[in-house]
Amino acid sequence: MSDRSDRPAPLVFGQPLMPHQDDFLRLLDPVFHSARLTNGGALHARFEAELSRLLGGTACLVSSGTMALMMALRLGGLRAGGEVITPPLSFAASVQAIDWCGLRPVFADVEPEFGTLCARAVEAAITPRTVAILAVHFQGIACDVAALEDLARRHGLWLVFDAAQAPDVQIAGENLCLRGDATAMSLHATKLLNTAEGGAVVLRDPARATALTRMRNFGLEEGRMTGPGINGKMSELHAAFGLAVLPHVAGEIAARAQLRRWYDAGFADVTSLSLLRPRPGSSESHLYYTLVLPPEQRAAVIAALKADDILPRAPFTVLCGPGTRYETAPLHTSRDHLIAPALAERYLSLPLHSDMGRAGVDRVVQAVMRGMS
C-alpha cells in the first residue's frame, strides 16, 4: 500500500497574497507608538490615496466588500422598499446587501455567453417600483456596462456594480470600478490586493466622496449626525496590511497570466472542453480560470481533482428558487427559457495562484483529463 506522505501536497483553489512580515511590522511601528488604531489614521489615508491612484478614481475604504455594497446602495438615496434588479448568479453578499438596505431584490437572468446580468432581462423586470440595478462582474467577466448604463440612464435608476470578482479587469483601457454610479470592491484575503478583511466604494465622480466618508463614520459631521451612517471604517492594521501587500500585486498578476497561458496550452487540443472567456474588449481575469462543462462531466472532473488532493471551486448556486431564501421569487428573462440555473451547474474554477507554478498547472490539467476520459 502506498504511503500517503509520498503524495504531493494538497493544491487549493486560492492562496492569499501575503506581505513580507518585516514590511508589515515596519509599517505598524508608528501605530504602536501613536496608539491610533482607527478613525482615519495616517496609514488609512495613505492606502486610500494609493488605491485611488491605482484605479484612476476616488476610493473610499470600508470594513468589507459587503459594507461597500451597502454603502454604494445607500449613497443613491433610494426609497425604502424599492426594487433593486440583480442577477441570481453571484456570491450571497450581493443580495444580502440589498436586504440590509431595506430594499427588495428582483432577479433578472444572465447572458449565456458570459454569465453576467442580461440588459434585456433587466428591462423586462423594470416596474414603477424599481429604484436601482446592482450588476455583478461575475467570475472575472465584465458586465455589458455600456448597455446597463444606457438602461439606467433611460429609466432614471441608480446603478451599482459589484466588482468583488473582477478587481483587476479593464474595459477600453479603464478599470471596471469606474463605471456606473458607484462600484463596490472587496479587499478580502482571497482577492489580489487584500487587507485580510476590507473593501472600498469606488467613484468616478469625487463629489460624492464626502457623503461616503461621513456615512462610514456613523453619519457624523463635526460631531453631529447629519445623514445616514454606520460603523464602516477600516482600521490602521488592515490598511498597513494592504500597503505591505501592494508592492507584490504586479508580480502576482504576471505570474497568474503565465499560469493562464500554461492552462490554455494544456487544454488546447481538448475540443470537448469550453472556457469562460473575457467579454470582447475587456482584459482577462487573474482571479479565475473557469471551465464550462456538462453537469455530469463536471462532477466526474471534480471527483478526479479531489482524488489528487486538488480543491477546485464550483462557483455559486443560484440565489433564488427552491431551497433558497428567495424560494418564490421569479427570475425575469427575455428568452423562452431560463439561463442562470443551467449555467450554475456547468462552471468549475481551477486553482490560480503563483504558489502552484508550472508543476501545479500540469497536475491540474492531468487530473481534469482523467475526469473527462
Coordinates of C-alpha atoms in Angstrom, one line a residue:
M1 CA 0.0 0.0 0.0
S2 CA 1.4 3.4 -1.0
D3 CA 2.3 5.8 1.8
R4 CA 0.2 9.0 1.6
S5 CA 3.2 11.0 2.7
D6 CA 4.7 10.3 -0.8
R7 CA 1.8 12.2 -2.4
P8 CA 2.2 15.9 -3.4
A9 CA 0.7 18.5 -1.0
P10 CA -2.9 19.5 -1.5
L11 CA -3.4 22.1 -4.1
V12 CA -6.0 24.7 -3.0
F13 CA -8.2 26.9 -5.2
G14 CA -6.9 30.2 -3.8
Q15 CA -3.9 31.3 -1.8
P16 CA -3.8 34.7 -0.1
L17 CA -1.1 37.1 -1.3
M18 CA 0.9 37.7 1.8
P19 CA 3.2 40.7 2.5
H20 CA 6.7 40.3 3.8
Q21 CA 6.4 40.2 7.5
D22 CA 9.2 42.7 8.1
D23 CA 7.5 45.2 5.8
F24 CA 4.2 44.8 7.6
L25 CA 5.7 45.2 11.1
R26 CA 7.7 48.3 9.9
L27 CA 4.5 49.9 8.8
L28 CA 2.9 49.2 12.1
D29 CA 5.7 50.6 14.2
P30 CA 4.3 54.2 14.2
V31 CA 0.8 52.8 15.0
F32 CA 2.2 51.2 18.2
H33 CA 3.9 54.5 19.1
S34 CA 0.8 56.7 18.4
A35 CA -1.8 54.2 19.6
R36 CA -4.1 55.4 16.9
L37 CA -5.7 52.2 15.6
T38 CA -8.6 53.5 13.6
N39 CA -10.7 56.6 12.7
G40 CA -8.8 57.7 9.7
G41 CA -5.1 57.4 10.7
A42 CA -2.1 58.1 8.6
L43 CA -1.9 54.6 7.1
H44 CA -5.6 54.6 6.2
A45 CA -5.1 57.9 4.4
R46 CA -2.0 56.7 2.6
F47 CA -3.6 53.4 1.5
E48 CA -6.8 55.2 0.3
A49 CA -4.7 57.6 -1.8
E50 CA -2.7 54.7 -3.3
L51 CA -5.8 52.7 -4.2
S52 CA -7.4 55.8 -5.8
R53 CA -4.2 56.3 -7.8
L54 CA -4.1 52.7 -8.9
L55 CA -7.8 52.6 -10.0
G56 CA -7.8 56.1 -11.5
G57 CA -10.9 57.2 -9.5
T58 CA -11.8 58.0 -5.9
A59 CA -11.7 55.1 -3.5
C60 CA -13.4 55.2 0.0
L61 CA -12.0 52.4 2.2
V62 CA -14.5 50.5 4.3
S63 CA -14.5 47.4 6.5
S64 CA -15.6 44.8 3.9
G65 CA -16.9 44.3 0.4
T66 CA -20.4 43.7 1.8
M67 CA -20.2 47.0 3.6
A68 CA -19.1 48.6 0.3
L69 CA -22.2 47.2 -1.4
M70 CA -24.5 48.5 1.3
M71 CA -22.9 52.0 1.3
A72 CA -22.9 52.2 -2.5
L73 CA -26.7 51.5 -2.5
R74 CA -27.4 53.9 0.4
L75 CA -25.4 56.6 -1.5
G76 CA -28.2 56.6 -4.1
G77 CA -30.8 57.9 -1.6
L78 CA -33.2 55.1 -2.7
R79 CA -36.7 55.0 -1.3
A80 CA -37.3 52.2 1.3
G81 CA -38.9 49.1 -0.1
G82 CA -37.9 50.0 -3.7
E83 CA -36.9 47.2 -6.0
V84 CA -33.3 46.5 -7.0
I85 CA -32.7 44.3 -10.0
T86 CA -29.8 41.9 -9.6
P87 CA -28.6 38.6 -11.1
P88 CA -29.1 35.2 -9.5
L89 CA -25.5 34.2 -10.2
S90 CA -23.3 35.8 -7.6
F91 CA -22.0 35.4 -4.0
A92 CA -24.7 35.8 -1.3
A93 CA -23.4 39.2 -0.3
S94 CA -24.8 40.9 -3.4
V95 CA -28.4 40.2 -2.5
Q96 CA -27.8 40.4 1.3
A97 CA -26.7 44.0 0.9
I98 CA -30.0 44.8 -0.9
D99 CA -31.9 43.3 2.0
W100 CA -29.9 45.1 4.7
C101 CA -30.6 48.4 3.0
G102 CA -34.4 47.8 3.3
L103 CA -34.8 47.2 -0.4
R104 CA -36.3 44.4 -2.3
P105 CA -34.2 42.2 -4.6
V106 CA -35.7 41.4 -8.0
F107 CA -33.8 38.7 -10.1
A108 CA -33.1 39.1 -13.8
D109 CA -31.5 36.4 -15.9
V110 CA -27.9 36.3 -17.2
E111 CA -26.2 36.2 -20.6
P112 CA -25.5 32.6 -21.8
E113 CA -22.0 33.5 -23.1
F114 CA -20.7 35.3 -20.0
G115 CA -22.9 34.6 -17.0
T116 CA -23.4 38.3 -16.3
L117 CA -26.6 40.3 -15.9
C118 CA -28.5 40.5 -19.2
A119 CA -29.6 44.0 -20.0
R120 CA -32.7 42.8 -21.9
A121 CA -33.8 40.7 -18.9
V122 CA -33.3 43.8 -16.7
E123 CA -35.5 45.8 -18.9
A124 CA -38.2 43.1 -18.7
A125 CA -38.0 43.3 -14.9
I126 CA -38.4 47.0 -14.5
T127 CA -41.6 48.3 -12.9
P128 CA -42.6 51.6 -11.3
R129 CA -41.2 50.3 -8.1
T130 CA -37.7 49.8 -9.5
V131 CA -35.1 52.2 -8.0
A132 CA -31.7 50.6 -8.8
I133 CA -29.7 48.0 -10.6
L134 CA -27.0 46.0 -8.8
A135 CA -24.9 44.2 -11.5
V136 CA -22.1 41.8 -10.8
H137 CA -18.9 41.3 -12.8
F138 CA -19.2 37.5 -12.4
Q139 CA -16.2 35.2 -12.3
G140 CA -13.9 37.9 -13.5
I141 CA -16.1 38.6 -16.6
A142 CA -17.1 42.2 -17.2
C143 CA -20.8 43.0 -17.5
D144 CA -22.1 44.7 -20.6
V145 CA -21.5 48.0 -18.8
A146 CA -22.5 50.2 -21.7
A147 CA -25.9 48.6 -22.1
L148 CA -26.6 48.7 -18.4
E149 CA -25.5 52.3 -18.1
D150 CA -27.8 53.2 -21.0
L151 CA -30.7 51.3 -19.4
A152 CA -30.1 53.0 -16.0
R153 CA -30.0 56.4 -17.7
R154 CA -33.2 56.0 -19.7
H155 CA -35.1 54.7 -16.7
G156 CA -33.6 57.0 -14.1
L157 CA -32.1 54.2 -12.0
W158 CA -29.2 54.2 -9.6
L159 CA -26.5 51.8 -11.0
V160 CA -24.1 49.9 -8.7
F161 CA -21.5 47.4 -9.9
D162 CA -20.2 44.6 -7.7
A163 CA -16.6 44.2 -8.7
A164 CA -15.5 41.8 -6.0
Q165 CA -14.9 39.1 -8.6
A166 CA -13.1 41.4 -11.1
P167 CA -11.0 43.9 -9.3
D168 CA -8.2 43.9 -11.9
V169 CA -10.3 43.8 -15.1
Q170 CA -10.2 46.6 -17.6
I171 CA -12.5 47.5 -20.4
A172 CA -11.4 50.0 -23.1
G173 CA -8.2 50.5 -21.1
E174 CA -10.1 51.7 -18.0
N175 CA -10.7 49.8 -14.7
L176 CA -14.2 48.5 -14.4
C177 CA -14.5 50.1 -11.0
L178 CA -15.0 53.5 -12.7
R179 CA -18.3 52.5 -14.3
G180 CA -21.9 53.2 -13.2
D181 CA -22.8 55.5 -10.2
A182 CA -20.7 53.5 -7.7
T183 CA -18.7 50.3 -7.6
A184 CA -18.1 48.1 -4.6
M185 CA -14.8 46.2 -4.5
S186 CA -13.6 43.6 -2.0
L187 CA -10.2 43.6 -0.3
H188 CA -10.8 40.2 1.3
A189 CA -7.9 37.8 1.7
T190 CA -9.0 35.9 -1.4
K191 CA -8.5 38.9 -3.7
L192 CA -5.4 40.0 -5.5
L193 CA -4.9 43.2 -3.4
N194 CA -6.1 42.4 0.1
T195 CA -6.2 43.9 3.6
A196 CA -7.2 40.5 5.1
E197 CA -10.7 41.9 5.6
G198 CA -11.9 45.1 3.9
G199 CA -13.4 46.7 0.9
A200 CA -13.9 50.0 -0.9
V201 CA -16.5 52.0 -2.7
V202 CA -15.1 53.5 -5.9
L203 CA -16.4 56.6 -7.6
R204 CA -15.6 58.2 -10.9
D205 CA -17.2 61.5 -9.6
P206 CA -15.2 62.6 -6.5
A207 CA -18.0 65.0 -5.4
R208 CA -19.8 62.1 -3.8
A209 CA -16.8 61.0 -1.7
T210 CA -17.7 63.4 1.2
A211 CA -21.0 61.7 1.7
L212 CA -19.3 58.3 1.8
T213 CA -16.7 59.3 4.3
R214 CA -19.4 60.7 6.5
M215 CA -21.6 57.6 6.1
R216 CA -18.8 55.2 7.1
N217 CA -18.3 57.2 10.4
F218 CA -21.9 57.0 11.8
G219 CA -23.1 59.9 9.5
L220 CA -21.2 62.3 11.8
E221 CA -20.1 65.8 10.7
E222 CA -18.3 67.8 13.4
G223 CA -19.8 65.6 16.0
R224 CA -23.4 65.9 14.7
M225 CA -25.3 63.2 12.9
T226 CA -26.2 64.8 9.6
G227 CA -27.1 61.9 7.4
P228 CA -27.3 58.1 7.3
G229 CA -24.4 56.3 8.8
I230 CA -22.8 53.1 10.1
N231 CA -19.5 52.0 11.5
G232 CA -17.9 51.0 8.2
K233 CA -14.4 52.2 8.9
M234 CA -11.2 50.3 8.1
S235 CA -8.5 50.1 10.8
E236 CA -4.9 51.1 10.6
L237 CA -3.9 47.5 11.0
H238 CA -5.8 46.5 7.9
A239 CA -4.5 49.5 6.0
A240 CA -1.0 48.5 6.9
F241 CA -1.6 45.0 5.6
G242 CA -2.8 46.4 2.3
L243 CA 0.1 48.8 1.9
A244 CA 2.5 45.9 2.6
V245 CA 0.8 43.7 0.0
L246 CA 0.6 46.4 -2.7
P247 CA 4.2 46.1 -4.0
H248 CA 3.6 42.4 -4.7
V249 CA 0.4 42.6 -6.7
A250 CA 2.0 43.3 -10.1
G251 CA 4.3 40.3 -9.7
E252 CA 1.3 38.1 -8.7
I253 CA -0.7 39.3 -11.8
A254 CA 2.3 38.5 -14.1
A255 CA 2.6 35.0 -12.5
R256 CA -1.1 34.3 -12.9
A257 CA -1.0 35.5 -16.5
Q258 CA 1.6 32.9 -17.1
L259 CA -0.4 30.2 -15.4
R260 CA -3.3 31.1 -17.7
R261 CA -1.1 30.6 -20.7
W262 CA 0.0 27.2 -19.4
Y263 CA -3.6 26.2 -18.8
D264 CA -4.5 27.3 -22.3
A265 CA -1.7 25.2 -23.8
G266 CA -2.7 22.2 -21.7
F267 CA -6.3 22.3 -22.8
A268 CA -5.6 23.5 -26.4
D269 CA -6.4 20.1 -28.0
V270 CA -9.4 19.2 -25.9
T271 CA -12.3 20.0 -28.2
S272 CA -15.0 18.8 -25.7
L273 CA -14.0 21.4 -23.1
S274 CA -15.1 25.1 -23.1
L275 CA -13.6 28.0 -21.2
L276 CA -15.3 31.1 -19.8
R277 CA -13.6 33.7 -21.9
P278 CA -13.5 37.5 -21.3
R279 CA -16.0 39.8 -22.9
P280 CA -14.6 41.2 -26.2
G281 CA -12.8 44.5 -25.4
S282 CA -12.1 43.6 -21.8
S283 CA -9.0 42.1 -20.2
E284 CA -8.7 38.7 -18.7
S285 CA -9.2 37.9 -15.0
H286 CA -6.4 37.0 -12.7
L287 CA -8.7 35.6 -10.0
Y288 CA -10.5 32.9 -12.0
Y289 CA -9.8 30.3 -14.7
T290 CA -13.1 28.7 -15.3
L291 CA -14.2 25.7 -17.3
V292 CA -17.7 25.2 -18.7
L293 CA -18.7 21.6 -18.6
P294 CA -21.9 19.5 -18.8
P295 CA -23.1 18.8 -15.2
E296 CA -22.3 15.0 -15.3
Q297 CA -18.8 15.7 -16.7
R298 CA -18.2 18.5 -14.1
A299 CA -19.0 16.0 -11.3
A300 CA -16.5 13.5 -12.8
V301 CA -13.8 16.2 -13.1
I302 CA -14.3 17.4 -9.5
A303 CA -14.0 13.8 -8.3
A304 CA -10.8 13.3 -10.3
L305 CA -9.3 16.6 -8.9
K306 CA -10.2 15.8 -5.3
A307 CA -8.7 12.3 -5.7
D308 CA -5.4 14.1 -6.3
D309 CA -6.0 16.5 -3.4
I310 CA -6.8 19.4 -5.8
L311 CA -9.6 21.6 -4.5
P312 CA -11.4 23.5 -7.3
R313 CA -14.3 25.8 -6.8
A314 CA -17.8 25.1 -8.3
P315 CA -18.9 28.7 -8.1
F316 CA -22.2 29.8 -6.8
T317 CA -25.6 28.1 -7.0
V318 CA -28.5 30.4 -8.0
L319 CA -29.7 32.8 -5.2
C320 CA -33.4 32.4 -5.9
G321 CA -35.7 29.4 -6.4
P322 CA -36.3 26.1 -4.5
G323 CA -34.2 25.7 -1.4
T324 CA -33.1 29.3 -1.2
R325 CA -34.1 32.3 0.9
Y326 CA -35.9 33.7 -2.2
E327 CA -37.8 30.5 -2.9
T328 CA -40.8 32.0 -4.6
A329 CA -39.0 34.9 -6.3
P330 CA -39.5 34.9 -10.0
L331 CA -36.5 35.0 -12.3
H332 CA -37.2 37.5 -15.1
T333 CA -35.9 36.7 -18.6
S334 CA -36.2 38.0 -22.1
R335 CA -35.8 34.5 -23.6
D336 CA -38.1 31.5 -23.9
H337 CA -36.1 29.6 -21.2
L338 CA -34.0 30.4 -18.1
I339 CA -30.2 30.6 -18.5
A340 CA -28.8 31.0 -15.0
P341 CA -29.9 27.7 -13.3
A342 CA -28.3 25.7 -16.1
L343 CA -25.1 27.7 -16.2
A344 CA -24.7 27.4 -12.4
E345 CA -24.3 23.6 -12.9
R346 CA -21.6 24.0 -15.6
Y347 CA -19.0 26.3 -14.2
L348 CA -15.8 25.0 -12.5
S349 CA -13.0 27.3 -11.4
L350 CA -9.4 25.8 -11.2
P351 CA -6.6 26.8 -8.8
L352 CA -4.9 30.0 -9.9
H353 CA -2.1 31.4 -7.7
S354 CA 1.6 31.8 -8.0
D355 CA 2.4 29.1 -5.4
M356 CA 1.3 26.4 -7.8
G357 CA 3.8 27.1 -10.6
R358 CA 4.1 25.0 -13.8
A359 CA 4.1 21.7 -12.0
G360 CA 0.8 22.6 -10.3
V361 CA -0.8 23.5 -13.6
D362 CA 0.4 20.3 -15.2
R363 CA -1.0 18.4 -12.2
V364 CA -4.4 20.1 -12.5
V365 CA -4.6 19.6 -16.3
Q366 CA -3.8 15.9 -16.0
A367 CA -6.5 15.4 -13.3
V368 CA -9.1 17.2 -15.4
M369 CA -8.2 15.0 -18.4
R370 CA -8.6 11.9 -16.3
G371 CA -12.0 13.1 -15.2
M372 CA -13.1 13.7 -18.8
S373 CA -11.9 10.4 -20.1

